[in-house]
Coordinates of N, CA and C in Angstrom, one line a residue:
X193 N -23.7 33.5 27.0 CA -22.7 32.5 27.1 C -21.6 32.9 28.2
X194 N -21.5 32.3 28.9 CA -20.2 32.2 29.8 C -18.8 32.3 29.4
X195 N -18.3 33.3 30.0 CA -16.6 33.4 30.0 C -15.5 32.5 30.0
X196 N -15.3 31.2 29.2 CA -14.3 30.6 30.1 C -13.2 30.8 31.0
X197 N -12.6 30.1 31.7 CA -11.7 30.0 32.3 C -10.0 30.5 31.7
X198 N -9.1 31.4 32.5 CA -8.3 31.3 32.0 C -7.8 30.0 32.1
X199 N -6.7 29.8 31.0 CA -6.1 28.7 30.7 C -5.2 27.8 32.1
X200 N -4.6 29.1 33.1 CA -4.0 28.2 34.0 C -4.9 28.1 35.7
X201 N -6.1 28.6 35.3 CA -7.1 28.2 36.3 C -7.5 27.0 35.6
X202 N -7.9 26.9 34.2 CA -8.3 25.9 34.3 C -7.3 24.0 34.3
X203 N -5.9 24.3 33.8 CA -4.7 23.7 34.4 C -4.7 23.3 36.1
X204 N -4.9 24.7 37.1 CA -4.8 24.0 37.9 C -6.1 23.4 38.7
X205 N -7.3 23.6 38.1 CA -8.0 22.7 38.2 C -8.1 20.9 38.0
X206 N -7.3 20.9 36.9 CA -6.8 19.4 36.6 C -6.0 18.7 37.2
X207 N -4.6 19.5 37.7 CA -4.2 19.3 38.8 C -4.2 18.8 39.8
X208 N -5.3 19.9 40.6 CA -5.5 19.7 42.1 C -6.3 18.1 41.5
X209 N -7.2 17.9 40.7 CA -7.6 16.5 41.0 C -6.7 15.4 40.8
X210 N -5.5 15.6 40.1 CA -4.3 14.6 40.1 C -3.7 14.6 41.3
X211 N -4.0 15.6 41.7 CA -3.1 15.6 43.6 C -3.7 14.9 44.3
X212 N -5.2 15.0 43.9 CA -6.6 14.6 45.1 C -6.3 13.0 44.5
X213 N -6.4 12.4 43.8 CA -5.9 11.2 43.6 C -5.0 10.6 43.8
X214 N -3.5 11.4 43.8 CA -2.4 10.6 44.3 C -2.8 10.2 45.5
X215 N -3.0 11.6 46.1 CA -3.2 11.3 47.8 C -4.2 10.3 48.5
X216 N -5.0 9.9 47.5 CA -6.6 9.0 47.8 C -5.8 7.5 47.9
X217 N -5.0 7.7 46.6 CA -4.4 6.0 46.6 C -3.3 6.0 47.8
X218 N -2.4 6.9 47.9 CA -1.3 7.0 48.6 C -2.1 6.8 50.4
X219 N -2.9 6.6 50.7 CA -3.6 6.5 52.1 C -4.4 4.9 51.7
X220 N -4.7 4.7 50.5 CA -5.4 3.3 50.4 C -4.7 1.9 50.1
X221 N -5.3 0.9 51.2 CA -4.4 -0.4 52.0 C -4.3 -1.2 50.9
X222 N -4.3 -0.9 49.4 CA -4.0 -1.4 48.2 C -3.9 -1.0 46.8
X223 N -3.0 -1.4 46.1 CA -2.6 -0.7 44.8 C -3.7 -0.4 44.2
X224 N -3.9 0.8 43.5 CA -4.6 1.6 42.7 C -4.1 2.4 42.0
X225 N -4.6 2.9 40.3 CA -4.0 3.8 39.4 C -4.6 5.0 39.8
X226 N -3.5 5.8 40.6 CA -3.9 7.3 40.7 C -4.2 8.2 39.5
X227 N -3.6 7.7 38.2 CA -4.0 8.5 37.4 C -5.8 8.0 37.0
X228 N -5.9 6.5 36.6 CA -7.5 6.1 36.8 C -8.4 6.6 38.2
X229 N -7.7 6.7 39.2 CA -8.8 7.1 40.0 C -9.5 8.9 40.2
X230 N -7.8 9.5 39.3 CA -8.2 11.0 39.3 C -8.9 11.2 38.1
X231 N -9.3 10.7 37.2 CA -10.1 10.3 36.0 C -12.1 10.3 36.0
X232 N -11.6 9.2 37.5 CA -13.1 9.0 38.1 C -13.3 10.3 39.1
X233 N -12.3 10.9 39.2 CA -12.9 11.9 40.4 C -13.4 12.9 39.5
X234 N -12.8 13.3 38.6 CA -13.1 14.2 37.6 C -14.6 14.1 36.7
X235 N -14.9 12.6 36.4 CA -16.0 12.1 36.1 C -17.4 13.0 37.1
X236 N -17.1 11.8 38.1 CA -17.9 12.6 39.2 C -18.4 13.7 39.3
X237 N -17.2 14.9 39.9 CA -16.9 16.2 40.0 C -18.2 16.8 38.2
X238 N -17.9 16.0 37.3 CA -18.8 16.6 36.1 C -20.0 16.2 36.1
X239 N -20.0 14.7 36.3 CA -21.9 14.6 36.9 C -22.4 15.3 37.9
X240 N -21.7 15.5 38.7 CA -22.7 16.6 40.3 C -22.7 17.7 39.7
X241 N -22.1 18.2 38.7 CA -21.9 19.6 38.4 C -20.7 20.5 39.2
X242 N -20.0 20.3 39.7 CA -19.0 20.6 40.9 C -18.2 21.3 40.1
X243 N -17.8 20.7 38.9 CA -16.7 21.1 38.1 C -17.6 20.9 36.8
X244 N -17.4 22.4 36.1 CA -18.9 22.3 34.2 C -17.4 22.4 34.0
X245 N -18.1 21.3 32.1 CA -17.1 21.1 31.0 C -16.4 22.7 30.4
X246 N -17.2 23.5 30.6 CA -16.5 24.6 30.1 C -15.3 25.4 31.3
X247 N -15.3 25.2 32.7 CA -14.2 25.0 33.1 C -13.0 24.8 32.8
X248 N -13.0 23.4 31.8 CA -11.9 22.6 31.8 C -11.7 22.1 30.6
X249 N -12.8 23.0 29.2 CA -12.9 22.8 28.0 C -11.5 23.3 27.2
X250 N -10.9 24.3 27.5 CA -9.7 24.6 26.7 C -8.7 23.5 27.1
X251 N -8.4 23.7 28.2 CA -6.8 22.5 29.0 C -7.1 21.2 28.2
X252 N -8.5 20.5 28.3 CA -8.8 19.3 27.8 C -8.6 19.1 26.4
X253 N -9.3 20.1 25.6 CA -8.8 20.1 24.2 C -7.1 20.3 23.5
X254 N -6.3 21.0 24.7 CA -5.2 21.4 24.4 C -4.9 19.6 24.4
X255 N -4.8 19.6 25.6 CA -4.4 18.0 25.9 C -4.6 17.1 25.3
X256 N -6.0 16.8 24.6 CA -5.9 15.5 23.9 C -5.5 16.1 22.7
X257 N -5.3 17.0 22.1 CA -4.7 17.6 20.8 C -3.0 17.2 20.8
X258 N -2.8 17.6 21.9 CA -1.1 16.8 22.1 C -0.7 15.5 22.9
X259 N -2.0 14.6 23.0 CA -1.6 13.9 23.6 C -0.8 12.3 22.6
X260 N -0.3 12.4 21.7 CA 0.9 12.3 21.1 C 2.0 12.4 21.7
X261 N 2.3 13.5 21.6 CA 3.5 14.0 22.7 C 3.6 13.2 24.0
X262 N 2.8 12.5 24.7 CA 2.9 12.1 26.3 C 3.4 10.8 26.2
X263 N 2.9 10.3 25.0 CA 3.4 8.7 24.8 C 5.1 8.8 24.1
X264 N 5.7 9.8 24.1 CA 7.1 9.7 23.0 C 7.9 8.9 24.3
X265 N 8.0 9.6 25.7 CA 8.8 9.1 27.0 C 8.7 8.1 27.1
X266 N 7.7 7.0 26.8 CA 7.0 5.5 27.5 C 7.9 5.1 26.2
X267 N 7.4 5.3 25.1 CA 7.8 4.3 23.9 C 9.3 4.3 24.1
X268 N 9.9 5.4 24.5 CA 11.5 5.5 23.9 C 12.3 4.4 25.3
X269 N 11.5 4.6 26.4 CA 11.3 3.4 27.7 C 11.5 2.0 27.5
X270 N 10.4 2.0 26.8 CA 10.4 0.2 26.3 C 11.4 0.1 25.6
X271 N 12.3 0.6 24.7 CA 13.6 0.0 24.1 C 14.2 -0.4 24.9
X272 N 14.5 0.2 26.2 CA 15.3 -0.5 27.3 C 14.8 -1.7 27.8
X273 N 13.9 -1.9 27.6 CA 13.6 -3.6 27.8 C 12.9 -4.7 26.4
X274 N 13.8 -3.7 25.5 CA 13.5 -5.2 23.9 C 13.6 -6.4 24.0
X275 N 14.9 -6.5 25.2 CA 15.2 -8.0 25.4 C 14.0 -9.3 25.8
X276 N 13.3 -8.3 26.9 CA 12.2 -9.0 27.7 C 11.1 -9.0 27.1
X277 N 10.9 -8.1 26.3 CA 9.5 -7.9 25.0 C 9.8 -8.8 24.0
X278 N 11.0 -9.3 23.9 CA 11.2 -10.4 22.3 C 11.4 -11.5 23.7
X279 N 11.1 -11.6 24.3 CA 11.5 -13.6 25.0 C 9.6 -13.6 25.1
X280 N 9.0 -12.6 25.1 CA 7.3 -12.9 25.4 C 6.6 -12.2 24.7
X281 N 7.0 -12.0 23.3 CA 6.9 -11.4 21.9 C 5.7 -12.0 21.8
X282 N 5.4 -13.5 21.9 CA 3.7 -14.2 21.7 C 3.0 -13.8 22.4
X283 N 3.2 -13.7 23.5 CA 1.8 -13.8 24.4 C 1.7 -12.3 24.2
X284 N 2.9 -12.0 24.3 CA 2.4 -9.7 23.9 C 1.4 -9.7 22.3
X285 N 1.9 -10.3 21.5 CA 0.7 -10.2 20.7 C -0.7 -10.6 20.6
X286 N -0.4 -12.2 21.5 CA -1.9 -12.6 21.7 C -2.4 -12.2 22.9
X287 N -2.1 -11.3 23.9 CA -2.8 -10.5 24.4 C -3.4 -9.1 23.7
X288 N -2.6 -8.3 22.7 CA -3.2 -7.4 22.0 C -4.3 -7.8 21.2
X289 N -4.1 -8.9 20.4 CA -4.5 -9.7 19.4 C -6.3 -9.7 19.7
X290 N -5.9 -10.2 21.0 CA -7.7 -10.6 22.0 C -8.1 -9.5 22.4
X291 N -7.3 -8.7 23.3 CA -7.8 -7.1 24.2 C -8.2 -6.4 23.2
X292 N -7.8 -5.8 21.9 CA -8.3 -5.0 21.2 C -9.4 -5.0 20.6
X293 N -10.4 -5.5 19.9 CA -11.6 -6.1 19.7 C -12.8 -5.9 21.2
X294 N -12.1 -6.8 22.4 CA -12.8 -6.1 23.4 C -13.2 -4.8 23.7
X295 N -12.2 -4.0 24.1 CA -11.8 -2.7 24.1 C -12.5 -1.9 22.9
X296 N -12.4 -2.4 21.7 CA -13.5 -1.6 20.6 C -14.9 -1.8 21.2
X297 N -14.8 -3.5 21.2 CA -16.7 -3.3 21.4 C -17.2 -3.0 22.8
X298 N -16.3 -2.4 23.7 CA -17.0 -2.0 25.1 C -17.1 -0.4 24.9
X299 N -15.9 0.5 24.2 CA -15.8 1.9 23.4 C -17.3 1.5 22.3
X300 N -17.9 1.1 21.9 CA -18.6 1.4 20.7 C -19.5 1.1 21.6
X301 N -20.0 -0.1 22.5 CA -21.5 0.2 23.3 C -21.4 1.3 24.4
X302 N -20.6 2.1 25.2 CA -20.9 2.6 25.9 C -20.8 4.1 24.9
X303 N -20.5 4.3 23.9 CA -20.6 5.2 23.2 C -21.9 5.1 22.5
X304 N -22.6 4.0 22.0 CA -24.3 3.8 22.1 C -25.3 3.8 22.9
X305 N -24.8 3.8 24.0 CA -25.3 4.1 25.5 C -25.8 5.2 25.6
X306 N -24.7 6.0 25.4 CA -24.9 7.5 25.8 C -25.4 8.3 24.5
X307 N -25.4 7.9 24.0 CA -25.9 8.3 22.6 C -27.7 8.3 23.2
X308 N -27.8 6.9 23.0 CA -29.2 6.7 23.5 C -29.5 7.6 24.8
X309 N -28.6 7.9 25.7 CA -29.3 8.8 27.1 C -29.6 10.2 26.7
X310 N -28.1 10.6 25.7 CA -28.8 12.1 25.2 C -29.9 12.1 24.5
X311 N -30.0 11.3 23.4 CA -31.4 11.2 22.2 C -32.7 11.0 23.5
X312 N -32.7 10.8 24.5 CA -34.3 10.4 25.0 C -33.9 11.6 26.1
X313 N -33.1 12.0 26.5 CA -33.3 13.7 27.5 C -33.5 14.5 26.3
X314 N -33.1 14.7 25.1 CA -33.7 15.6 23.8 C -34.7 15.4 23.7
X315 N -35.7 14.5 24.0 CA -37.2 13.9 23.3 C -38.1 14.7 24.2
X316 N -37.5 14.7 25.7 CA -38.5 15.0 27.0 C -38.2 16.5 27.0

């Protein structure tokens, strides 16, 4: 078994791809989420093998273990605009109301997806 990574190699591993993203969008001749596109680079970076999950296995687990904590700043945010969230209180709900169901059943097929790719590379 492999040694992993210290913790802040593998931190600045995560990093540098959040840099490599700012900077991709910050040069590109239209808006893009740098945090979604350093997401896809990191994707990538895991399919070529460029960057193995065990690299980036502790930072990752730390992270979504507290990723709680990252949403307190945004929510405490939106109080400062309750005024504008209660004049379009409907359409905020009937947008949740419809996106959420989507969003499950695109999360539940592409998690059947891959389900199915591992189960048939286990068969061969």
């Amino acid at each position: 078994m492999k040694k992993p990574l210290h913790i802040s190699l593998e931190l600045a591993i995560v990093v540098a791809i959040c840099f490599a993203g700012d900077f991709i969008v910050s040069i590109l001749p239209f808006k893009f989420s740098s945090s979604v596109l350093s997401m896809l680079i990191l994707l990538i970076l895991l399919m070529i093998k460029a960057v193995k999950y065990e690299q980036i296995e502790n930072i990752s687990s730390f992270m979504l273990s507290n990723m709680a904590i990252l949403f307190v700043p945004l929510g405490v945010s939106l109080l400062s605009y309750i005024d504008v969230i209660k004049s379009i209180l409907g359409v905020f709900v009937a947008v949740i109301l419809l996106t959420t169901p989507i969003v499950y059943a695109a999360t539940a097929l592409t998690a059947q997806i891959i389900i199915n790719i591992q189960n048939k590379k286990e068969e061969n």
